[in-house]
Short mmCIF file of C-alpha atoms in Angstrom, two decimals:
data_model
loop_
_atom_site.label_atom_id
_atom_site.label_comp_id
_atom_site.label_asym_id
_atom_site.label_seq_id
_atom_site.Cartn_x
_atom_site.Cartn_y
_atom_site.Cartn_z
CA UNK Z 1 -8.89 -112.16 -134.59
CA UNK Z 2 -11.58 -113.58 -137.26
CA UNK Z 3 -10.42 -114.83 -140.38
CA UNK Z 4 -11.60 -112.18 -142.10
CA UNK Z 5 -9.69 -109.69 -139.86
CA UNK Z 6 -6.50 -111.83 -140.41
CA UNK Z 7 -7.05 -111.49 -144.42
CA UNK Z 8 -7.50 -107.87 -144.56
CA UNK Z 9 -3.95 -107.72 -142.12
CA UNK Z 10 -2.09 -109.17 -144.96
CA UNK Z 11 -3.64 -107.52 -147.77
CA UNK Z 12 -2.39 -104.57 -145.81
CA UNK Z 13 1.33 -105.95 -145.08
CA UNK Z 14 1.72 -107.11 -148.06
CA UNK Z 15 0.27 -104.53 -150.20
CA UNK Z 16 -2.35 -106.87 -151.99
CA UNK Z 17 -3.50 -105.88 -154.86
CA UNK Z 18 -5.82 -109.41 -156.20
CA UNK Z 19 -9.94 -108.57 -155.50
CA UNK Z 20 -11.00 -111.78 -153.17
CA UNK Z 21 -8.26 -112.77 -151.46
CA UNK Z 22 -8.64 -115.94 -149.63
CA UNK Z 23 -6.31 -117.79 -147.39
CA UNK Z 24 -5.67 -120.24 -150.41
CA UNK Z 25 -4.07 -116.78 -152.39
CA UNK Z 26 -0.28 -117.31 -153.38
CA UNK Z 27 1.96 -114.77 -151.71
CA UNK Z 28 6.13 -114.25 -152.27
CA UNK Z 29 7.59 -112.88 -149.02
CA UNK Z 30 10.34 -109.96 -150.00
CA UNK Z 31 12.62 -109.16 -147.17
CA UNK Z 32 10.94 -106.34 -146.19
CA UNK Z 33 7.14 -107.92 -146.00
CA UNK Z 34 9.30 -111.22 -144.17
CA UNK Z 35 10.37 -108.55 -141.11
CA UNK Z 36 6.74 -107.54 -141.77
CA UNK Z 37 5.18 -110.73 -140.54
CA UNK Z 38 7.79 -111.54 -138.14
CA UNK Z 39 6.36 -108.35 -136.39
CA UNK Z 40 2.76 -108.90 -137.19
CA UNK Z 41 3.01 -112.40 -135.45
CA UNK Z 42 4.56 -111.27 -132.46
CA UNK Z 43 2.76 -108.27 -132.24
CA UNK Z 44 -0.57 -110.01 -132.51
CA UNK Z 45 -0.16 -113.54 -131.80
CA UNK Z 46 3.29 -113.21 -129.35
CA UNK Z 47 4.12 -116.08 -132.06
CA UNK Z 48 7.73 -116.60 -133.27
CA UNK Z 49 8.59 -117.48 -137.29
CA UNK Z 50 12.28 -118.71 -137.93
CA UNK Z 51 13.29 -117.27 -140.97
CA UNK Z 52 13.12 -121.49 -142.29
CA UNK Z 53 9.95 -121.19 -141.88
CA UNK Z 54 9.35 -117.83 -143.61
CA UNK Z 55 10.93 -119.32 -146.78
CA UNK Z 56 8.70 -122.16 -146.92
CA UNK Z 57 5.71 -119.49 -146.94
CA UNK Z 58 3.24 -119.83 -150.59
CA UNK Z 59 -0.54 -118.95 -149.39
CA UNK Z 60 -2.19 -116.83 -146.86
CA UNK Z 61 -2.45 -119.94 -145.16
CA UNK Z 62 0.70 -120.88 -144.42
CA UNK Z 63 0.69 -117.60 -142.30
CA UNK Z 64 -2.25 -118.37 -140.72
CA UNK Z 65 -1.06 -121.69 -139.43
CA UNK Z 66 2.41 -119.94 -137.97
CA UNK Z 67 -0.41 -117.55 -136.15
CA UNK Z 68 -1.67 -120.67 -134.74
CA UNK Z 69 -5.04 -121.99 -135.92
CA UNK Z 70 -6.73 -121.75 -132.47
CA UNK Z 71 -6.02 -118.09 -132.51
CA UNK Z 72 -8.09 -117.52 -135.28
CA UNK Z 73 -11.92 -117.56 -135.27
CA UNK J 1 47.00 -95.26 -133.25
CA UNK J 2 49.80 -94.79 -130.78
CA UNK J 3 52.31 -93.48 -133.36
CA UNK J 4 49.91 -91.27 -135.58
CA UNK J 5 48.55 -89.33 -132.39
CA UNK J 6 52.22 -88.56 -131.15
CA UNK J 7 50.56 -90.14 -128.23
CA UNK J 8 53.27 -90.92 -124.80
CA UNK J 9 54.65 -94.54 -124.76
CA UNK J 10 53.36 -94.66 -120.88
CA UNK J 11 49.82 -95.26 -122.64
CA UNK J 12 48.66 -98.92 -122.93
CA UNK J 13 46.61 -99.52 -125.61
CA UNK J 14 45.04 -102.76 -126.96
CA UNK J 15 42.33 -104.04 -129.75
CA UNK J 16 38.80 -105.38 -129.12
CA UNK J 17 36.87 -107.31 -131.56
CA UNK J 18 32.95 -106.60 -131.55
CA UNK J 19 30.45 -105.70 -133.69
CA UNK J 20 26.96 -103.61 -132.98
CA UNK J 21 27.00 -103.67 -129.20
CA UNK J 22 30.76 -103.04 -129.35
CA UNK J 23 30.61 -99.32 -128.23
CA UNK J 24 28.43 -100.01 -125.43
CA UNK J 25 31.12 -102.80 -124.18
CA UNK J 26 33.86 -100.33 -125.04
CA UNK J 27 32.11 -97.42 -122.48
CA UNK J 28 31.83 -100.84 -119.98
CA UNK J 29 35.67 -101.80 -120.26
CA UNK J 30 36.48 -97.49 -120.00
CA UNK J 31 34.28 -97.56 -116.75
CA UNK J 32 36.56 -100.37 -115.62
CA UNK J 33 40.19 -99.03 -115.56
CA UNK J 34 38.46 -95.86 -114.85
CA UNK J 35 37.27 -97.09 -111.65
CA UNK J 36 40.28 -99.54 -110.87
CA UNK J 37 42.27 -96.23 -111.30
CA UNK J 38 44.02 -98.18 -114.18
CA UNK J 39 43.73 -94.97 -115.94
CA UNK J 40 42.29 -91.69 -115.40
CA UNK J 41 41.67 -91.03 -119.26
CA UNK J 42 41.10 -93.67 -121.77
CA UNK J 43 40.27 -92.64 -125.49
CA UNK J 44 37.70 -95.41 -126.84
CA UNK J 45 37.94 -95.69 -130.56
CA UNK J 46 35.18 -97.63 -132.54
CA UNK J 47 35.94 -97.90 -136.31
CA UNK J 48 34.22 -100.35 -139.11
CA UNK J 49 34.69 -100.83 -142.70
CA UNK J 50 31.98 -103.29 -143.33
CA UNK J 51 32.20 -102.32 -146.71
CA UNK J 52 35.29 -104.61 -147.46
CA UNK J 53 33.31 -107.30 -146.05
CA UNK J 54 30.41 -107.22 -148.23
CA UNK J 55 30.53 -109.03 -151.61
CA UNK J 56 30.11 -106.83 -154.58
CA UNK J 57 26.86 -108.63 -155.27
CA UNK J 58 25.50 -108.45 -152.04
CA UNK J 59 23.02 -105.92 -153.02
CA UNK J 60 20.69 -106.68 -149.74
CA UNK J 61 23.82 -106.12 -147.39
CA UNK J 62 25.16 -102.89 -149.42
CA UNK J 63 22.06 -101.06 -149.26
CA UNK J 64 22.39 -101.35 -144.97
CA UNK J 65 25.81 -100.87 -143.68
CA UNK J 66 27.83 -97.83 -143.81
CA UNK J 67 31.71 -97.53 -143.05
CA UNK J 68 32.54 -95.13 -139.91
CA UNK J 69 34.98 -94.10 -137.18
CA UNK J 70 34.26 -92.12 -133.52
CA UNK J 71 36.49 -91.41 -130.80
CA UNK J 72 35.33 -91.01 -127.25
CA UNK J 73 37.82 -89.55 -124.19
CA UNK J 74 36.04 -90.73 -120.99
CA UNK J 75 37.92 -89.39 -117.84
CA UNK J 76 37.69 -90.06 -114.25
CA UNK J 77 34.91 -87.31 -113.47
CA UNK J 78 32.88 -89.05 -115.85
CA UNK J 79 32.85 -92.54 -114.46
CA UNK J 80 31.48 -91.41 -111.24
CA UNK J 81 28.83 -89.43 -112.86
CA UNK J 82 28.36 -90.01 -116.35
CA UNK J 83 28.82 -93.74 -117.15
CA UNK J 84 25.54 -95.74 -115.52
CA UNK J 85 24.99 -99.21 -114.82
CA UNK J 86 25.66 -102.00 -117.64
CA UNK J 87 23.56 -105.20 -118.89
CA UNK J 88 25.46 -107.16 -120.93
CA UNK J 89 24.92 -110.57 -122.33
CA UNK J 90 25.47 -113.13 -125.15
CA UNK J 91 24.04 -115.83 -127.00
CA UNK J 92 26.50 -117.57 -129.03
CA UNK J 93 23.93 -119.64 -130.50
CA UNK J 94 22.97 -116.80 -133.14
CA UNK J 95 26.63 -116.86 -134.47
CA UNK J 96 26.03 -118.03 -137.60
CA UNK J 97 23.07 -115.12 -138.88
CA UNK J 98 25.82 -112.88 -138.96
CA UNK J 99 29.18 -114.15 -139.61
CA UNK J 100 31.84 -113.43 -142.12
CA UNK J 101 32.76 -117.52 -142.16
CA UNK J 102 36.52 -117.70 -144.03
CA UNK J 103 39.36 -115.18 -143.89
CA UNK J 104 40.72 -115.48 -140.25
CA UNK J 105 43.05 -118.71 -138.98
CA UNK J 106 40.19 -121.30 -138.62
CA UNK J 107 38.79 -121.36 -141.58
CA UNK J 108 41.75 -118.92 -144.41
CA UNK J 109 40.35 -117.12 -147.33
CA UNK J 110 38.92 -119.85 -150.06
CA UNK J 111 39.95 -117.67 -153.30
CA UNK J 112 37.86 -120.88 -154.58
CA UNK J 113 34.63 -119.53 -153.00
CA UNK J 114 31.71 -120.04 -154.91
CA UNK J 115 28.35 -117.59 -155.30
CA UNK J 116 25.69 -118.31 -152.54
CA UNK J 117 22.31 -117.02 -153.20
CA UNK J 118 19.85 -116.07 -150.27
CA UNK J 119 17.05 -113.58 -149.54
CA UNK J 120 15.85 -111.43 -152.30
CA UNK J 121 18.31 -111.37 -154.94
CA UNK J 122 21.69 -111.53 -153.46
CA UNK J 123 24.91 -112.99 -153.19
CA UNK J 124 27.14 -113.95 -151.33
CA UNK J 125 30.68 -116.03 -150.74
CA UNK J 126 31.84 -117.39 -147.14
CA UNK J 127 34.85 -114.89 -147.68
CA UNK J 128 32.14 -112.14 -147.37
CA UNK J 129 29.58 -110.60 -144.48
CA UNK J 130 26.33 -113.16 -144.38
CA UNK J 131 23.58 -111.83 -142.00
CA UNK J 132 20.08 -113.58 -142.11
CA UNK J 133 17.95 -110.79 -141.39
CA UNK J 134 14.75 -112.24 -140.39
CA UNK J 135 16.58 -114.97 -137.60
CA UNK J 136 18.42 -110.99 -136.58
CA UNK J 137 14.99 -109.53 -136.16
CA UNK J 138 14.05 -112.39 -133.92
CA UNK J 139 16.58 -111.84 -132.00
CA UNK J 140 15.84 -108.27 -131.18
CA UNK J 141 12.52 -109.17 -130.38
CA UNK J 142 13.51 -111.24 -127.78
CA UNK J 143 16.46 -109.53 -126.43
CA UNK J 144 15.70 -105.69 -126.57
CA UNK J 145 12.62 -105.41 -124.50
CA UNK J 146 13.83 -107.26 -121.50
CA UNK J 147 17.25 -105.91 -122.02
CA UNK J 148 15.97 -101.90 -121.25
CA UNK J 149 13.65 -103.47 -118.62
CA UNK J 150 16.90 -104.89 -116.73
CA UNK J 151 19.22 -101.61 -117.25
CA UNK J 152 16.35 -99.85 -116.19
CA UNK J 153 15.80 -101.26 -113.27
CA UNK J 154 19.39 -101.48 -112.43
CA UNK J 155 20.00 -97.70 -112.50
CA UNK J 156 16.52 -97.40 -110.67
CA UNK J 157 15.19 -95.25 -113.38
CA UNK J 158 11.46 -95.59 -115.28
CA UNK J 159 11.15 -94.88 -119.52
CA UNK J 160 9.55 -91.67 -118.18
CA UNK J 161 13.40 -90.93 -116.20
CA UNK J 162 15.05 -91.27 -119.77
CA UNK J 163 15.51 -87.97 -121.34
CA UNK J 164 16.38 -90.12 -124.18
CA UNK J 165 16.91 -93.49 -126.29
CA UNK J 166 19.83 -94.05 -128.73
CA UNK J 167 19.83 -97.70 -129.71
CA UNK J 168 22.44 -99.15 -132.15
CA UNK J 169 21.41 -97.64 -135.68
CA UNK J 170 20.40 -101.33 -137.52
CA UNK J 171 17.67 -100.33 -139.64
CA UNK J 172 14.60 -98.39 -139.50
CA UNK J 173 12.08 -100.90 -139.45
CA UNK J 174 13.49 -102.98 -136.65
CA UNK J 175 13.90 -100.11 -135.03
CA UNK J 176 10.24 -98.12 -134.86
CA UNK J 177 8.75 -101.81 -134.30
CA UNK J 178 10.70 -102.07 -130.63
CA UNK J 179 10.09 -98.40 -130.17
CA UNK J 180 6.75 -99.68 -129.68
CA UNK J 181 7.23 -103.02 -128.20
CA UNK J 182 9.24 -100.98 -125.40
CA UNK J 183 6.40 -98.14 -125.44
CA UNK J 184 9.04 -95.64 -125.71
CA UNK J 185 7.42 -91.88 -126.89
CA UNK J 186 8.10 -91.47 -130.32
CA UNK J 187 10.11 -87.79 -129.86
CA UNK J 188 12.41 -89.71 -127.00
CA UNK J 189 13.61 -92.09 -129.91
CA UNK J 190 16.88 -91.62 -132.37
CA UNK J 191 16.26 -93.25 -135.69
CA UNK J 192 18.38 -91.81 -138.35
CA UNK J 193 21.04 -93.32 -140.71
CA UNK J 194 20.34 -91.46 -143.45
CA UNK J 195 24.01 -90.06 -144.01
CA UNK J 196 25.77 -93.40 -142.77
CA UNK J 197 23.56 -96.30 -142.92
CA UNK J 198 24.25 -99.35 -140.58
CA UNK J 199 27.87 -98.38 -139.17
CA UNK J 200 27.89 -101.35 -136.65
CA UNK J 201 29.45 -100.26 -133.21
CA UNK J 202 29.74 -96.87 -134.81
CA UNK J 203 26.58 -96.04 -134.95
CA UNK J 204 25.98 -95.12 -131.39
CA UNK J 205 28.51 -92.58 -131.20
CA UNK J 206 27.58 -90.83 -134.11
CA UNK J 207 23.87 -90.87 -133.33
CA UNK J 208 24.75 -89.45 -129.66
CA UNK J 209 27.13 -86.65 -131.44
CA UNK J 210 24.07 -85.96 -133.55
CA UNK J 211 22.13 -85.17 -130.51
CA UNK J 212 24.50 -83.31 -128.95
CA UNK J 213 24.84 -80.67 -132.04
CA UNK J 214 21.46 -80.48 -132.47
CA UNK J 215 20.53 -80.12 -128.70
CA UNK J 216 18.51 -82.46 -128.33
CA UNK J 217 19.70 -83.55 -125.57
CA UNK J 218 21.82 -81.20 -123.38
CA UNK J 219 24.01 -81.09 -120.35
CA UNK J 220 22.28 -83.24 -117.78
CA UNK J 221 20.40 -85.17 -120.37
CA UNK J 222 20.04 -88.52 -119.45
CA UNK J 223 20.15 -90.95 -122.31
CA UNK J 224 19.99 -94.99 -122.41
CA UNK J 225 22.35 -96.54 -124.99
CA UNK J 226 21.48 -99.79 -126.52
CA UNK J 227 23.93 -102.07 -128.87
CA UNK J 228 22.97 -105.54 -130.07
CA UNK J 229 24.00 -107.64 -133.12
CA UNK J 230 27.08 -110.32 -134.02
CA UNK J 231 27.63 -112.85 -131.51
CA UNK J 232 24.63 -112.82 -130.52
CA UNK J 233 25.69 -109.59 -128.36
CA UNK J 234 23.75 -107.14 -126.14
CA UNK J 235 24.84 -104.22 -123.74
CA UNK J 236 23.01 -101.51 -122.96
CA UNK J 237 23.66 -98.48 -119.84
CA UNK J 238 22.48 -95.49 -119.15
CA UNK J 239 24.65 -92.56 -119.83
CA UNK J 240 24.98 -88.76 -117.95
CA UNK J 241 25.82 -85.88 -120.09
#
């Protein structure tokens, strides 16, 4: 998945509604959009995200790096 | 029970603590003195009032469960024919995502209890239900798809021999994302809580009694039955109508 792939995923999940959205973007993970990622990261990534973890999510990024860096191009 | 059925004192009876898988485990223990000839009828009764475990500002936890009650009567005709192969298991290292902490001997109620916050806007005390719903989902994630691989393969069957899926009722989400993990057809899949919410090991029974009045599945039908939740806890078997 390219970067810009991963971005438009989240704007997606997360209902997004900023213009340029960049993996530096703050995000605040509901419950609902937390079970989201937990599913997009195992669906996509077969990656795992304790809910610890989720909790300490603030940016795009911090997604991106439970994805796994080297699975993003 | 015993005394409000006018039920014969030749009938044992006993208690069984579970939660979400408990009506699969119940059908297990049935199949059991079934088979042993222990009994030739047993009447398996799931019942859950999750609502006096949820804390009044639980708002997160109150939106998901429902309280419920079902009664089964397996018999000895339907052990033979009608009761599958079980997969059980457990992982007691989940026990704490969904745990009512204080209230039984080891730890007594605390009427001292303070206000826990977690998740999005809720509360909580350690005299009340606490699930952590994302380390839950992980769970399933894990658990389910290898868990209807096994019970499939123990009862020899395919997805494609199913007539149809009934897992426990958790929520819809969770639900529709193993659908697909598993690759089970969409129209082959009960999700509906609608009416009752989350009604723990009740949920099965209702869901299959559901089916039953609305035909979708019929004499014959044969229909895989999936619990999972407190403990961790898993069973799942493959029933005959």
């Amino acid at each position: 998945m390219t970067e810009t792939e991963f971005i438009d995923e989240l704007i997606d999940i997360l209902e997004l509604e900023e213009k340029n959205v960049m993996l530096k973007t703050p995000i605040l993970l509901d419950s609902l959009s937390t079970l989201s990622i937990i599913a997009f990261l195992d669906q996509n990534f077969s990656k795992k995200a304790t809910a610890n973890e989720l909790r300490e999510v603030s940016t795009i990024n911090d997604i991106l790096l439970l994805a796994g860096e080297e699975n993003i191009r | 029970m015993q005394e409000r059925l006018k039920l014969r004192n030749d009938i044992g009876a006993f208690d069984y603590n579970l939660g979400c898988s408990g009506y699969v485990y119940g059908l297990a223990i049935a199949k059991g003195l079934l088979s042993s000839k222990i009994a030739s009828n047993v009447l398996l009764i799931v019942s859950e009032t999750y609502s006096k475990h949820i804390y009044k500002k639980d708002i997160a936890n109150r939106a998901i469960f429902g309280d419920g009650a079902a009664a089964t009567i397996i018999s000895e005709n339907t052990s033979e024919e009608g009761i599958g192969e079980f997969v059980l298991g457990t992982d007691g290292t989940g026990k704490n995502n969904l745990i009512v902490s204080h209230g039984a001997f080891r730890a007594c109620f605390d009427s001292e209890a303070e206000e826990i916050e977690y998740g999005t806007e809720s509360i909580y005390t350690k005299n009340h239900l606490y699930m952590n719903g994302p380390e839950i989902f992980n769970f399933t994630i894990e658990k389910i798809p290898p868990l209807v691989s096994e019970v499939l393969e123990k009862n020899g069957l395919t997805i494609e021999d199913v007539d149809y899926f009934i897992f426990h009722q958790a929520n819809k989400y969770m639900l529709n994302y193993l659908r697909r993990k598993v690759r089970i057809p969409k129209e082959k899949f009960y999700i509906n809580m609608s009416d009752s919410g989350n009604t723990v090991s009740v949920s099965i029974p209702i869901a299959l009694n559901n089916c039953i009045k609305e035909k979708t599945v019929t004499k014959g039908s044969k229909i895989m039955l999936v619990g999972f939740g407190v403990g961790y806890s898993w069973g799942a078997t493959i029933i005959t109508l």
